[in-house]
PDB file of C-alpha atoms in Angstrom:
ATOM      1  CA  MET A1061       0.000   0.000   0.000  1.00 45.00           C
ATOM      2  CA  ALA A1062       1.606   3.275  -1.110  1.00 54.00           C
ATOM      3  CA  VAL A1063       1.545   6.005   1.530  1.00 57.00           C
ATOM      4  CA  GLU A1064       1.169   8.698  -1.160  1.00 59.00           C
ATOM      5  CA  ARG A1065      -2.522   7.874  -1.743  1.00 80.00           C
ATOM      6  CA  THR A1066      -3.566   6.384   1.557  1.00 93.00           C
ATOM      7  CA  PRO A1067      -5.955   7.949   4.086  1.00 98.00           C
ATOM      8  CA  ALA A1068      -3.998   9.072   7.135  1.00 98.00           C
ATOM      9  CA  VAL A1069      -4.441  11.057  10.322  1.00 99.00           C
ATOM     10  CA  TYR A1070      -1.365  13.039  11.339  1.00 98.00           C
ATOM     11  CA  ILE A1071      -0.019  15.430  13.946  1.00 98.00           C
ATOM     12  CA  VAL A1072       2.445  18.219  13.176  1.00 97.00           C
ATOM     13  CA  THR A1073       4.094  20.499  15.718  1.00 96.00           C
ATOM     14  CA  ASN A1074       6.484  23.405  15.974  1.00 95.00           C
ATOM     15  CA  SER A1075       8.629  21.940  18.776  1.00 94.00           C
ATOM     16  CA  PHE A1076       8.908  19.289  21.470  1.00 94.00           C
ATOM     17  CA  HIS A1077       5.715  19.574  23.558  1.00 94.00           C
ATOM     18  CA  GLY A1078       4.818  22.630  21.491  1.00 94.00           C
ATOM     19  CA  THR A1079       1.757  23.617  19.501  1.00 95.00           C
ATOM     20  CA  LEU A1080      -0.021  20.639  17.924  1.00 97.00           C
ATOM     21  CA  TYR A1081      -2.159  20.392  14.822  1.00 96.00           C
ATOM     22  CA  THR A1082      -4.128  17.241  13.993  1.00 98.00           C
ATOM     23  CA  GLY A1083      -5.191  16.735  10.398  1.00 97.00           C
ATOM     24  CA  VAL A1084      -6.359  14.180   7.841  1.00 98.00           C
ATOM     25  CA  THR A1085      -5.220  13.599   4.267  1.00 98.00           C
ATOM     26  CA  SER A1086      -5.117  11.056   1.468  1.00 97.00           C
ATOM     27  CA  ASN A1087      -1.577  12.140   0.528  1.00 96.00           C
ATOM     28  CA  LEU A1088       0.651  12.381   3.596  1.00 96.00           C
ATOM     29  CA  PRO A1089       3.924  13.331   1.859  1.00 95.00           C
ATOM     30  CA  GLY A1090       2.068  15.954  -0.179  1.00 95.00           C
ATOM     31  CA  ARG A1091       0.417  17.391   2.917  1.00 95.00           C
ATOM     32  CA  VAL A1092       3.727  17.495   4.794  1.00 95.00           C
ATOM     33  CA  TYR A1093       5.204  19.398   1.844  1.00 95.00           C
ATOM     34  CA  GLN A1094       2.337  21.891   2.051  1.00 94.00           C
ATOM     35  CA  HIS A1095       2.827  22.430   5.798  1.00 94.00           C
ATOM     36  CA  ARG A1096       6.586  22.848   5.416  1.00 93.00           C
ATOM     37  CA  ASN A1097       6.217  25.379   2.617  1.00 90.00           C
ATOM     38  CA  GLY A1098       3.427  27.431   4.180  1.00 86.00           C
ATOM     39  CA  THR A1099       0.927  26.611   1.437  1.00 87.00           C
ATOM     40  CA  PHE A1100      -1.920  26.881   3.934  1.00 78.00           C
ATOM     41  CA  ARG A1101      -2.652  30.157   5.623  1.00 82.00           C
ATOM     42  CA  GLY A1102      -4.031  29.870   9.095  1.00 87.00           C
ATOM     43  CA  PHE A1103      -3.216  27.942  12.237  1.00 90.00           C
ATOM     44  CA  THR A1104      -0.281  25.790  11.111  1.00 89.00           C
ATOM     45  CA  ALA A1105       1.427  28.633   9.248  1.00 87.00           C
ATOM     46  CA  GLU A1106       0.894  31.100  12.115  1.00 88.00           C
ATOM     47  CA  HIS A1107       2.329  28.654  14.658  1.00 91.00           C
ATOM     48  CA  GLY A1108       5.084  27.162  12.491  1.00 90.00           C
ATOM     49  CA  CYS A1109       3.751  23.603  12.715  1.00 94.00           C
ATOM     50  CA  LYS A1110       5.994  21.831  10.202  1.00 94.00           C
ATOM     51  CA  ARG A1111       7.384  18.817  12.070  1.00 96.00           C
ATOM     52  CA  LEU A1112       5.508  15.527  11.495  1.00 98.00           C
ATOM     53  CA  VAL A1113       5.606  13.687  14.825  1.00 98.00           C
ATOM     54  CA  TRP A1114       2.810  11.127  14.453  1.00 98.00           C
ATOM     55  CA  PHE A1115       0.634   9.547  11.800  1.00 98.00           C
ATOM     56  CA  GLU A1116      -1.741   6.637  11.442  1.00 98.00           C
ATOM     57  CA  ILE A1117      -2.813   4.965   8.188  1.00 98.00           C
ATOM     58  CA  HIS A1118      -6.475   3.993   7.652  1.00 98.00           C
ATOM     59  CA  ALA A1119      -8.296   1.749   5.195  1.00 97.00           C
ATOM     60  CA  THR A1120     -10.808   4.442   4.229  1.00 97.00           C
ATOM     61  CA  MET A1121     -11.033   8.217   4.378  1.00 97.00           C
ATOM     62  CA  GLU A1122     -14.219   7.890   6.431  1.00 97.00           C
ATOM     63  CA  GLU A1123     -12.312   5.968   9.137  1.00 98.00           C
ATOM     64  CA  ALA A1124      -9.522   8.531   9.067  1.00 98.00           C
ATOM     65  CA  ILE A1125     -11.955  11.433   9.474  1.00 98.00           C
ATOM     66  CA  VAL A1126     -13.658   9.757  12.444  1.00 98.00           C
ATOM     67  CA  ARG A1127     -10.263   9.200  14.100  1.00 99.00           C
ATOM     68  CA  GLU A1128      -9.143  12.782  13.384  1.00 98.00           C
ATOM     69  CA  LYS A1129     -12.294  14.215  14.964  1.00 98.00           C
ATOM     70  CA  ARG A1130     -11.848  11.977  18.011  1.00 98.00           C
ATOM     71  CA  ILE A1131      -8.207  13.004  18.505  1.00 98.00           C
ATOM     72  CA  LYS A1132      -9.053  16.698  18.064  1.00 98.00           C
ATOM     73  CA  ARG A1133     -11.338  16.407  21.111  1.00 98.00           C
ATOM     74  CA  TRP A1134      -8.581  14.900  23.260  1.00 98.00           C
ATOM     75  CA  ARG A1135      -6.684  16.741  25.958  1.00 98.00           C
ATOM     76  CA  ARG A1136      -3.176  17.864  25.087  1.00 96.00           C
ATOM     77  CA  GLU A1137      -1.666  15.327  27.513  1.00 97.00           C
ATOM     78  CA  TRP A1138      -3.431  12.455  25.729  1.00 98.00           C
ATOM     79  CA  LYS A1139      -2.028  13.648  22.402  1.00 98.00           C
ATOM     80  CA  TYR A1140       1.452  13.804  23.937  1.00 98.00           C
ATOM     81  CA  ALA A1141       1.036  10.210  25.135  1.00 98.00           C
ATOM     82  CA  LEU A1142      -0.133   9.120  21.683  1.00 98.00           C
ATOM     83  CA  ILE A1143       2.919  10.703  20.046  1.00 98.00           C
ATOM     84  CA  GLU A1144       5.377   9.440  22.642  1.00 98.00           C
ATOM     85  CA  ALA A1145       4.121   5.843  22.456  1.00 98.00           C
ATOM     86  CA  ASP A1146       5.661   5.584  18.967  1.00 96.00           C
ATOM     87  CA  ASN A1147       7.985   8.593  18.830  1.00 97.00           C
ATOM     88  CA  PRO A1148       9.307   9.408  22.334  1.00 97.00           C
ATOM     89  CA  THR A1149      11.900  11.898  21.073  1.00 95.00           C
ATOM     90  CA  TRP A1150       9.445  13.696  18.759  1.00 96.00           C
ATOM     91  CA  ARG A1151      11.713  12.982  15.796  1.00 96.00           C
ATOM     92  CA  ASP A1152      10.546  14.532  12.521  1.00 97.00           C
ATOM     93  CA  LEU A1153       9.004  11.534  10.747  1.00 97.00           C
ATOM     94  CA  ALA A1154       8.926  13.463   7.462  1.00 96.00           C
ATOM     95  CA  GLU A1155      12.594  12.588   7.060  1.00 96.00           C
ATOM     96  CA  ASP A1156      11.464   8.968   6.569  1.00 95.00           C
ATOM     97  CA  PHE A1157       9.668  10.169   3.417  1.00 93.00           C
ATOM     98  CA  GLY A1158      12.832  11.793   2.071  1.00 94.00           C
ATOM     99  CA  PHE A1159      12.330  15.330   3.386  1.00 94.00           C
ATOM    100  CA  GLU A1160      15.409  17.273   4.446  1.00 94.00           C
ATOM    101  CA  PRO A1161      15.809  17.899   8.189  1.00 93.00           C
ATOM    102  CA  LEU A1162      14.230  21.154   9.314  1.00 90.00           C
ATOM    103  CA  LEU A1163      16.638  23.907  10.239  1.00 79.00           C
ATOM    104  CA  ARG A1164      16.449  24.911  13.858  1.00 66.00           C
ATOM    105  CA  THR A1165      16.085  28.635  14.397  1.00 51.00           C
ATOM    106  CA  PRO A1166      17.023  29.871  17.889  1.00 46.00           C
ATOM    107  CA  GLY A1167      14.098  31.598  19.542  1.00 44.00           C
ATOM    108  CA  VAL A1168      11.551  30.081  17.167  1.00 42.00           C
ATOM    109  CA  GLU A1169      11.363  26.549  18.499  1.00 43.00           C
ATOM    110  CA  LYS A1170      12.603  24.839  21.612  1.00 44.00           C
ATOM    111  CA  GLN A1171      15.849  22.933  21.203  1.00 40.00           C
ATOM    112  CA  VAL A1172      15.221  20.780  24.258  1.00 40.00           C
ATOM    113  CA  GLY A1173      14.020  17.214  23.956  1.00 44.00           C
ATOM    114  CA  PRO A1174      13.434  14.483  26.502  1.00 46.00           C
ATOM    115  CA  GLY A1175      16.480  13.688  28.585  1.00 45.00           C
ATOM    116  CA  SER A1176      18.313  16.878  27.633  1.00 41.00           C
ATOM    117  CA  SER A1177      18.833  20.115  29.479  1.00 36.00           C
ATOM    118  CA  PRO A1178      18.299  23.640  28.177  1.00 37.00           C
ATOM    119  CA  GLY A1179      21.770  24.861  29.028  1.00 33.00           C
TER     120      GLY A1179
END
């Protein structure tokens, strides 16, 4: 099953334990490209949510939409737990699709991850 045309729910963020955006798409690499390049105006562009930290593939778009709506109602802590169950370091999963690593800009996103100190 090719990920390019598969229904998926995903979460992007701007930093470790930062702002989260939950979305749904039938083209995950294409949607990641759009988030990274600021194609969409609005929440993700305003908050710099470009880092893919979680995704889940579904058999149908209907299933994916139901799951997206459910996750959007969750508390932030539950979303953190969902992400950290599969991606405890909040690694940018977009790199697995061939995307270049995001540049880190001091003052724009936190540089601190789990097990590290800020100084």
